[in-house]
XYZ file of C-alpha atoms in Angstrom:
664
model
C 316.853 132.190 117.765
C 315.411 131.290 121.039
C 312.873 133.961 121.878
C 309.324 135.303 121.757
C 307.318 138.558 121.794
C 304.060 139.115 123.473
C 301.216 137.372 121.497
C 299.024 140.448 121.829
C 299.656 143.838 119.913
C 298.712 146.696 121.990
C 296.841 149.368 120.277
C 295.646 152.387 122.205
C 293.139 154.706 121.005
C 294.383 157.572 123.179
C 297.044 157.996 125.637
C 294.598 158.665 128.578
C 293.450 154.980 128.031
C 296.970 153.634 127.955
C 297.048 152.062 131.544
C 293.605 150.854 131.528
C 294.006 149.068 128.000
C 297.368 147.604 129.066
C 295.905 146.099 132.125
C 293.001 144.755 130.357
C 294.944 143.082 127.628
C 297.136 141.097 130.261
C 294.076 139.371 131.496
C 294.242 135.826 130.023
C 291.323 133.645 129.505
C 291.126 130.560 131.781
C 292.255 127.313 129.670
C 291.074 123.858 130.193
C 293.187 121.835 132.484
C 296.242 120.331 130.685
C 295.979 122.478 127.749
C 297.889 125.564 126.429
C 296.756 128.141 123.770
C 298.728 127.773 120.412
C 298.482 129.756 117.220
C 295.156 128.980 115.215
C 297.093 130.161 112.070
C 299.927 127.891 112.347
C 299.772 126.404 108.669
C 299.598 128.597 105.719
C 301.197 128.827 102.140
C 304.142 130.901 100.744
C 303.827 132.009 97.107
C 307.080 133.042 95.111
C 307.261 133.500 91.448
C 309.651 130.636 90.928
C 309.316 127.737 88.440
C 307.021 129.624 86.457
C 304.544 129.908 89.307
C 302.911 133.061 88.111
C 303.201 133.559 84.168
C 302.462 130.185 82.830
C 301.164 128.963 86.175
C 298.851 130.371 88.641
C 298.184 133.468 86.348
C 295.630 132.300 83.816
C 296.888 134.318 80.859
C 297.509 131.795 78.029
C 299.691 134.097 75.936
C 303.313 134.230 76.562
C 305.122 137.443 76.134
C 301.924 139.141 75.338
C 303.350 142.573 75.260
C 306.680 142.004 73.578
C 308.780 142.847 76.592
C 311.027 139.808 76.735
C 314.664 140.612 76.432
C 317.899 138.820 76.792
C 318.447 140.259 80.241
C 315.491 138.066 81.234
C 317.105 135.023 79.447
C 320.087 135.096 77.405
C 318.251 133.280 74.514
C 315.236 135.598 74.540
C 314.235 138.644 72.466
C 310.936 140.651 72.152
C 309.437 138.167 69.619
C 310.141 135.002 71.767
C 307.001 132.841 71.739
C 305.816 134.431 68.624
C 306.125 133.377 64.903
C 305.795 135.532 61.903
C 302.829 134.125 59.915
C 302.611 134.352 56.188
C 300.472 131.557 55.164
C 298.507 131.699 51.842
C 301.200 133.492 50.051
C 300.963 136.643 51.854
C 304.100 138.711 52.476
C 305.342 141.825 54.505
C 307.398 142.754 57.294
C 307.407 142.598 61.049
C 309.443 144.757 63.612
C 309.278 145.585 67.205
C 309.154 149.311 68.008
C 309.204 151.746 71.165
C 308.721 155.327 69.665
C 304.895 155.630 70.450
C 303.648 152.766 73.063
C 300.324 152.580 74.945
C 302.020 153.659 78.072
C 305.725 154.452 78.882
C 305.647 151.483 81.467
C 305.042 149.144 78.453
C 307.353 150.350 75.730
C 307.611 147.660 73.118
C 304.980 146.714 70.551
C 304.945 144.911 67.223
C 304.379 146.759 63.861
C 303.020 144.741 60.900
C 303.361 145.996 57.403
C 301.208 143.875 55.062
C 302.599 144.225 51.560
C 300.150 141.578 50.120
C 297.661 139.757 52.302
C 297.497 136.632 50.141
C 294.689 134.182 50.810
C 294.999 133.954 54.583
C 296.347 137.160 55.823
C 299.833 138.153 57.412
C 300.354 138.256 61.108
C 301.522 136.603 64.234
C 301.221 133.207 66.020
C 301.838 132.577 69.560
C 302.712 129.155 71.066
C 301.852 130.042 74.684
C 303.610 128.222 77.421
C 304.543 124.660 75.965
C 301.344 125.050 73.869
C 298.027 126.568 74.719
C 295.708 124.146 76.568
C 292.193 124.342 75.512
C 288.840 122.424 76.136
C 286.162 121.928 73.572
C 283.116 124.052 74.333
C 285.091 126.190 76.680
C 284.989 129.874 76.062
C 288.034 132.313 76.023
C 288.158 136.023 76.442
C 290.472 137.622 73.614
C 291.752 141.164 73.917
C 294.260 143.082 71.838
C 295.429 146.706 71.550
C 295.764 148.057 67.976
C 296.725 151.183 66.273
C 296.107 151.814 62.589
C 299.306 153.078 60.867
C 298.026 153.464 57.436
C 294.926 155.458 55.983
C 292.871 152.463 55.379
C 290.846 150.384 57.912
C 292.494 146.895 58.333
C 290.326 143.924 59.059
C 291.940 141.585 61.660
C 291.076 137.863 62.311
C 292.057 135.930 65.498
C 291.491 132.163 65.829
C 293.110 129.024 67.597
C 294.672 126.441 65.595
C 296.846 123.277 65.785
C 299.231 121.940 63.072
C 296.385 120.108 61.456
C 293.842 122.924 61.442
C 291.531 125.550 63.102
C 290.386 124.765 66.575
C 287.943 127.544 67.252
C 285.553 129.932 65.605
C 287.221 133.153 64.231
C 286.938 136.565 65.945
C 286.922 139.398 63.480
C 287.120 143.118 63.862
C 288.572 146.293 61.669
C 290.810 148.874 63.019
C 288.918 152.057 63.812
C 291.503 154.618 65.220
C 294.961 155.883 64.399
C 295.346 155.741 68.332
C 295.659 152.773 70.405
C 292.294 151.104 71.050
C 291.428 148.050 72.832
C 289.360 145.390 70.846
C 287.715 142.352 72.559
C 286.048 139.070 71.527
C 285.069 135.683 72.656
C 286.585 132.504 71.069
C 285.025 129.113 71.661
C 287.120 126.038 71.340
C 285.836 123.340 68.982
C 288.274 120.648 70.060
C 290.307 119.786 73.074
C 294.038 120.532 72.533
C 297.005 120.867 74.888
C 299.349 122.558 72.325
C 297.080 124.980 70.373
C 298.578 128.229 68.933
C 296.724 131.581 68.693
C 296.854 133.251 65.249
C 296.315 136.874 64.654
C 296.350 138.181 61.206
C 295.599 141.164 59.069
C 293.596 140.629 55.878
C 294.322 143.533 53.775
C 297.259 145.714 52.617
C 298.211 148.255 55.191
C 300.329 148.943 58.458
C 299.272 148.561 62.023
C 300.685 148.348 65.542
C 299.858 145.422 68.003
C 300.276 145.012 71.816
C 298.914 143.223 74.701
C 297.547 140.404 72.875
C 295.840 138.394 75.610
C 293.689 135.268 76.034
C 292.008 133.979 79.117
C 289.792 131.332 79.940
C 286.383 132.644 81.185
C 286.335 130.009 83.860
C 289.158 131.576 86.014
C 289.167 130.908 89.776
C 285.895 132.568 91.149
C 285.389 133.690 87.567
C 287.387 136.827 88.055
C 288.790 138.938 85.125
C 292.621 139.006 84.903
C 292.166 135.906 87.186
C 293.779 132.795 88.220
C 294.094 129.347 86.736
C 290.947 127.628 88.236
C 292.345 124.081 88.948
C 295.677 125.260 90.329
C 294.096 127.936 92.510
C 291.593 125.335 93.753
C 294.322 122.958 94.706
C 295.760 125.694 96.754
C 292.434 126.787 98.281
C 291.869 123.020 99.209
C 294.870 123.475 101.719
C 292.705 125.872 103.616
C 295.732 127.971 104.431
C 295.400 130.354 107.158
C 297.734 132.892 105.643
C 299.592 133.584 102.409
C 303.052 135.079 102.376
C 303.826 136.763 98.968
C 305.374 137.574 96.368
C 308.648 136.011 97.744
C 311.204 135.012 98.693
C 314.418 136.026 96.920
C 312.220 137.727 94.307
C 311.504 140.551 96.781
C 315.168 141.727 97.326
C 316.055 140.923 93.669
C 319.210 140.603 91.748
C 320.810 144.100 92.596
C 318.935 147.203 93.814
C 317.537 147.736 90.340
C 315.780 144.541 90.566
C 314.029 145.052 93.967
C 310.355 144.133 93.698
C 308.254 147.321 93.917
C 304.523 146.639 94.550
C 303.392 149.945 93.066
C 304.577 148.649 89.616
C 302.081 145.703 89.807
C 298.717 147.454 90.267
C 296.419 149.450 88.025
C 295.553 148.511 84.302
C 297.700 145.590 83.140
C 298.887 147.573 80.115
C 300.267 150.289 82.485
C 302.242 147.926 84.864
C 306.071 147.610 84.891
C 307.204 144.040 84.155
C 310.804 143.243 84.951
C 313.509 140.457 84.897
C 312.840 137.718 87.490
C 315.807 136.858 89.647
C 315.007 133.294 88.581
C 315.972 134.038 84.961
C 312.613 134.675 83.159
C 310.230 137.612 82.749
C 307.567 138.825 85.237
C 304.596 140.378 83.377
C 303.067 141.328 87.031
C 299.656 140.788 85.602
C 299.506 138.767 88.808
C 300.133 141.780 91.040
C 299.255 143.045 94.498
C 295.493 143.476 93.805
C 295.244 140.030 92.643
C 297.483 138.728 95.542
C 295.156 140.269 98.102
C 292.013 139.175 96.302
C 293.275 135.664 96.200
C 294.161 135.643 99.941
C 290.341 136.946 100.426
C 288.892 134.216 98.187
C 290.557 131.366 100.111
C 290.146 132.926 103.663
C 294.041 133.496 104.087
C 295.460 136.247 105.849
C 297.591 138.369 103.601
C 301.448 138.357 104.579
C 303.229 140.716 102.049
C 307.014 140.757 102.137
C 308.933 143.871 101.105
C 312.774 144.287 100.875
C 314.460 145.732 103.790
C 316.085 148.404 101.569
C 318.898 146.084 100.423
C 319.245 143.807 97.610
C 320.071 140.050 97.699
C 323.600 139.324 99.003
C 323.917 136.837 96.126
C 323.227 139.526 93.241
C 325.192 138.795 90.140
C 325.661 135.230 91.236
C 323.676 132.341 92.786
C 322.450 131.111 96.346
C 325.248 128.385 95.792
C 328.266 130.289 95.043
C 327.471 133.816 96.359
C 327.688 137.082 94.296
C 328.788 140.913 94.287
C 327.318 141.343 97.828
C 324.514 143.195 99.550
C 323.772 146.881 98.468
C 321.656 149.219 100.169
C 319.532 152.109 99.018
C 321.015 155.580 99.915
C 319.671 157.629 102.803
C 317.665 159.806 100.253
C 316.261 156.823 98.317
C 315.276 155.206 101.809
C 312.824 158.117 102.538
C 310.631 157.297 99.232
C 310.991 153.595 99.733
C 309.730 153.917 103.397
C 306.876 155.988 102.017
C 306.199 153.219 99.631
C 305.664 150.746 102.304
C 303.252 153.195 104.106
C 301.511 153.548 100.997
C 301.099 149.736 100.751
C 299.380 149.755 104.188
C 297.210 152.473 103.021
C 296.461 150.545 99.666
C 295.192 147.557 101.770
C 293.480 149.141 104.776
C 292.762 152.655 103.807
C 289.345 154.032 103.091
C 288.314 155.016 99.505
C 288.847 158.673 100.558
C 292.575 158.081 100.750
C 294.900 158.319 98.060
C 295.910 154.682 97.686
C 292.544 153.341 99.194
C 291.070 155.099 96.171
C 293.266 153.134 93.733
C 292.058 149.927 95.461
C 288.516 151.110 95.141
C 289.099 151.855 91.557
C 290.214 148.340 91.015
C 286.837 147.029 92.176
C 287.410 146.633 95.982
C 286.207 149.476 98.111
C 286.306 147.533 101.257
C 289.700 147.044 103.018
C 291.897 143.899 102.706
C 292.306 143.806 106.346
C 296.168 143.556 106.386
C 297.616 142.543 109.807
C 301.031 141.496 109.098
C 303.959 142.719 106.955
C 307.365 141.019 106.330
C 310.378 143.225 106.145
C 313.375 141.488 104.418
C 314.108 137.852 103.262
C 316.982 135.791 104.321
C 319.245 138.835 104.335
C 322.737 138.788 105.669
C 322.658 140.693 109.017
C 325.174 143.303 108.103
C 325.456 146.941 109.238
C 323.864 148.106 106.033
C 320.909 145.717 106.486
C 320.558 146.570 110.132
C 320.608 150.399 109.430
C 317.935 150.126 106.832
C 315.717 147.710 108.463
C 315.634 149.860 111.548
C 314.729 152.868 109.629
C 311.558 151.008 108.099
C 310.762 149.424 111.310
C 310.766 152.495 113.363
C 308.539 154.394 111.061
C 305.975 151.571 110.338
C 305.678 150.723 113.837
C 305.349 154.192 114.994
C 302.514 154.919 112.404
C 300.960 151.494 112.284
C 301.213 149.792 115.686
C 298.308 147.450 114.657
C 300.464 145.887 112.062
C 302.605 142.862 113.222
C 306.101 143.372 111.708
C 308.220 140.106 110.702
C 311.868 140.390 110.613
C 314.522 137.769 109.412
C 317.258 135.642 110.936
C 319.300 135.394 107.761
C 319.196 132.441 105.209
C 320.130 129.451 107.448
C 318.753 127.804 110.629
C 321.992 128.334 112.417
C 325.466 130.203 112.123
C 326.599 133.848 112.127
C 323.673 135.531 110.389
C 321.218 133.472 112.424
C 322.770 134.481 115.942
C 323.093 138.166 114.631
C 319.657 138.106 113.402
C 318.270 136.916 116.775
C 320.548 139.595 118.502
C 319.126 142.249 116.340
C 315.677 141.030 116.891
C 315.947 141.187 120.600
C 317.645 144.489 120.497
C 314.696 146.177 118.836
C 312.013 143.869 119.984
C 310.688 142.789 116.633
C 307.175 141.066 116.874
C 308.175 138.018 114.916
C 311.152 136.763 113.033
C 311.231 134.475 109.899
C 313.390 131.312 109.929
C 314.239 129.243 106.771
C 315.764 125.865 106.349
C 315.914 123.316 103.591
C 317.522 120.189 104.715
C 317.707 116.407 104.556
C 315.003 114.604 106.228
C 317.407 113.389 108.932
C 318.003 117.152 110.139
C 314.067 117.428 110.681
C 314.077 114.144 112.485
C 316.881 115.183 114.744
C 315.448 118.608 115.527
C 312.006 117.573 116.760
C 312.706 119.695 120.097
C 314.194 122.588 118.333
C 311.557 125.027 119.819
C 310.984 123.227 123.138
C 313.562 125.487 124.923
C 312.885 128.829 122.849
C 312.022 131.825 125.136
C 308.428 132.548 125.617
C 309.183 136.089 126.203
C 311.016 137.069 123.041
C 309.967 137.341 119.353
C 307.632 134.890 117.929
C 308.606 132.567 115.172
C 307.473 132.181 111.553
C 308.993 129.217 109.880
C 308.645 130.991 106.408
C 310.408 128.389 104.259
C 311.086 124.672 104.728
C 311.223 121.424 103.114
C 312.774 117.949 103.514
C 315.166 117.263 100.636
C 315.335 113.761 100.164
C 317.970 112.150 97.825
C 317.756 113.447 94.413
C 315.459 116.133 95.641
C 312.394 114.010 95.275
C 308.939 114.329 96.858
C 308.940 110.824 98.692
C 306.770 109.505 101.355
C 309.927 109.282 103.366
C 310.704 113.070 103.221
C 307.026 113.878 103.760
C 306.847 111.850 106.890
C 310.044 113.721 108.306
C 308.078 116.867 107.797
C 305.118 115.453 109.367
C 307.213 114.406 112.479
C 308.510 117.930 112.537
C 304.985 119.585 112.248
C 303.820 117.873 115.298
C 306.514 119.753 117.045
C 305.505 122.958 115.463
C 301.975 122.196 116.982
C 303.616 121.430 120.472
C 305.379 124.823 120.407
C 302.542 126.589 118.711
C 302.819 129.204 121.454
C 306.144 130.258 120.110
C 305.763 129.156 116.395
C 302.902 131.274 114.994
C 303.220 130.492 111.233
C 304.757 128.099 108.985
C 304.789 127.295 105.306
C 306.346 124.779 103.083
C 308.469 126.082 100.096
C 308.317 126.335 97.336
C 304.581 126.057 96.552
C 304.514 125.565 92.824
C 306.757 124.133 89.879
C 305.976 123.838 86.310
C 307.262 120.708 84.816
C 310.167 121.355 82.592
C 310.569 124.847 83.886
C 311.829 124.409 87.387
C 314.894 126.388 89.058
C 314.207 124.569 92.421
C 313.157 121.234 93.359
C 311.215 119.767 95.347
C 308.058 121.682 95.296
C 304.632 121.172 96.968
C 302.570 121.061 93.557
C 303.681 120.307 90.165
C 301.842 121.279 87.102
C 301.622 121.198 83.380
C 299.305 123.102 81.031
C 296.670 120.465 81.566
C 297.599 118.628 84.848
C 297.813 119.556 88.635
C 299.803 117.030 90.356
C 299.932 117.338 94.199
C 302.913 115.681 95.757
C 302.786 113.424 98.916
C 304.185 116.492 100.804
C 301.103 118.315 99.760
C 298.670 115.744 101.344
C 300.632 116.129 104.691
C 300.226 119.850 104.539
C 296.622 119.405 103.750
C 295.975 117.114 106.486
C 297.586 119.366 109.099
C 296.097 122.609 107.673
C 292.552 121.054 107.371
C 292.678 119.938 111.043
C 294.194 122.736 112.993
C 293.286 123.529 116.499
C 293.927 126.480 118.904
C 294.515 124.371 122.076
C 297.373 121.801 122.588
C 297.119 119.030 124.925
C 300.219 117.104 126.008
C 300.447 113.409 127.151
C 297.348 112.397 125.314
C 299.131 109.880 123.053
C 302.032 107.638 123.967
C 303.926 104.703 122.587
C 306.485 102.241 123.532
C 309.147 103.560 121.095
C 312.605 104.417 122.241
C 313.153 108.206 122.326
C 316.411 107.620 120.400
C 314.552 105.945 117.540
C 312.881 109.314 116.483
C 310.433 107.439 114.204
C 307.201 108.200 116.153
C 305.643 111.490 117.016
C 302.225 112.634 117.962
C 300.225 115.684 118.831
C 296.790 116.494 120.348
C 294.874 119.602 119.550
C 291.385 121.096 120.107
C 289.476 123.050 117.609
C 287.549 125.469 119.987
C 284.929 126.567 117.313
C 283.801 123.038 116.706
C 284.898 121.388 119.932
C 286.487 118.671 117.757
C 289.644 116.925 119.235
C 292.288 116.134 116.608
C 295.055 113.511 116.928
C 297.959 113.511 114.564
C 300.100 110.205 114.754
C 303.151 109.828 112.760
C 304.923 106.443 112.337
C 308.057 106.642 110.196
C 309.121 103.085 111.223
C 308.904 99.803 108.998
C 306.553 98.219 111.550
C 303.153 98.861 112.932
C 303.381 100.913 116.389
C 300.515 100.536 118.870
C 299.756 104.003 120.145
C 298.059 104.450 123.366
C 295.461 107.090 123.509
C 293.866 108.326 126.686
C 291.105 110.927 126.221
C 289.596 110.770 129.968
C 290.701 114.320 130.655
C 289.160 115.929 127.583
C 285.360 115.881 128.495
C 282.355 114.524 126.723
C 283.351 113.038 123.178
C 281.660 111.239 120.579
C 282.064 107.383 120.398
C 282.695 107.610 116.601
C 285.630 109.216 114.720
C 287.082 109.600 111.289
C 290.665 108.522 110.725
C 292.329 109.749 107.583
C 295.746 107.670 106.715
C 298.638 108.553 104.334
C 300.845 105.517 104.076
C 302.679 103.011 101.582
C 306.233 102.689 100.160
C 308.480 105.114 101.817
C 310.285 105.829 98.639
C 306.934 106.338 96.405
C 306.250 109.634 94.855
C 303.274 111.283 93.232
C 304.346 112.449 89.713
C 302.548 114.143 86.829
C 303.957 111.432 84.373
C 302.783 108.550 86.548
C 299.904 107.557 88.903
C 299.148 109.273 92.205
C 300.529 106.463 94.200
C 299.979 107.930 97.725
C 296.494 109.499 98.643
C 294.722 109.946 101.815
C 292.110 107.250 102.806
C 289.429 108.182 105.214
C 287.274 105.691 107.198
C 285.260 105.638 110.495
C 286.312 104.133 113.728
C 284.888 103.447 117.281
C 286.724 104.957 120.117
C 286.604 105.148 123.988
C 288.241 107.095 126.676
C 291.148 105.006 126.429
C 292.211 102.841 123.279
C 294.906 101.638 121.208
C 295.366 102.872 117.672
C 297.600 100.590 115.498
C 299.661 103.236 113.545
C 300.584 101.519 110.257
C 304.194 101.353 109.089
C 305.400 104.637 107.238
C 302.205 106.601 107.828
C 300.553 109.772 109.021
C 297.152 109.302 110.609
C 294.718 112.120 111.680
C 292.050 111.040 113.933
C 289.243 113.706 114.308
C 286.841 113.358 117.254
C 283.693 115.309 117.273
C 282.650 116.867 120.604
C 279.362 115.044 121.622
C 277.310 118.046 122.658
C 278.505 120.344 119.906
C 277.703 117.332 117.379
C 273.992 117.298 118.231
C 271.868 119.176 115.777
């Protein structure tokens, strides 16, 4: 893993201009003395639907199992009526069943059939308990929709409302069936009380038979107020990171649990009732309401470059097992299947970037986005074993995509670990075919990060660039401690120092719903009502909110033995603002005086802001307790040369405004 490819991607309009264009692109701009250019997109995010990150998480849908598609293959205890209760209050009675003979769409085969034999005083129907209850706020409005089909001759009045165990929590929405074909009905419900464990009730109010499907409830206040949108507070916490890119939708999710479980982007676009949900490799269900259109739109909304990852034509090597114990082994698509699969990837690029006159660009436009999404990067594969099966299929994809879309940077993989056989074979393969960038992953104890601060110092500057796609320091008990956060901060200064090699990096996983995690630690924990950023989140935020595109060495020094490995610092410049940004990490138990010499950096303001994250090294920020460690910002006076007293167990970010650019 020691290599790097040219930073520039050569795109030639015609062969006659090839030599001239090549010569022009080799001309590098003159850099300020003592600096080197680094990636301006170093810190981003990686979203995978693990830990209920999508359904029950970022995706704002409040109804669980809205289309009755849960099965025992998703989770051994699940069935089509999971999260639903048959409701016969007020002495009504009838029957409920789940059928498949005449669905809304073949991609969404299951639906409920309600046969009301006596409506009683309050009707007969269904109650949904949401994800650990439905969280609502008094005065807020919620968009309800449901597909109904009248199966008896008479029209059937239907009522929908929110309730708790003590009574109703909203107004009632009422409508009558109007067709013996599937028809969508919509209404607005206003919550009259705040409640974190509400339930949605839908009841028929007369004798008769009807079919129900896609029973949905969304807060009107989604992120950017988008329909079929994202949970506003959770999306905002992600947006506040100011990520420069977003990798999605996985992860292990992409290459799936067997070939039949590989993630297909085409299954996730179009009307939600026509999308194809499937089993999640993390043992729950994906409704894919949060699909590729929504991922691209979210990237655009938060200013992050989209970085979709597709399987390399092979399934996860742990299929049928777990990452801990292994499984049945890696399987690959047949040669014939690969032709269609490669075309799907070409169609993805057209969906993202093609004009509305193209087949797949038209589908994007039909979804409400005629402008392209400006896709520049695509990942092929994720933590795959570097087997002959993998290499052959990766090469088939790479050759076609690279030939047809030289403007797209292709990111490969070096296997599941930071070293070992797959890592070595992955780099050997990347060098052989000259992949633009490779994706490295590592989850290790804090000590590993501290002992590897020079990991990229000796990587070749002439081979593939590096994307550190998944990493996290796992402290004792997999807790998000300040101690683990500072180990990551130490390491992130080395990523900045080697930002000419490392182009992207992203902590993983991003989200975890309390009580539903398959993996710990995570960057942001949440419940139905809370968003709980970890200390690690604030480390990521401080680095990402203070990125630069030039790196200066030897600006910050401290009298700390190199063997101690408790102190590290970096100095970058943001060329757009002219600001100089210093990041100083002290993982020692005592204050460390850091000497800062800015003499070579030009005219700077005498005032600066310093933001500090410090405290008890074993402290955590938890949903069930106070946020113990939060950044604190103050103003300081600086000079060309000054001492900064780095607090014990701390990350400090000093931002110095360029004097000339600071004037209005």
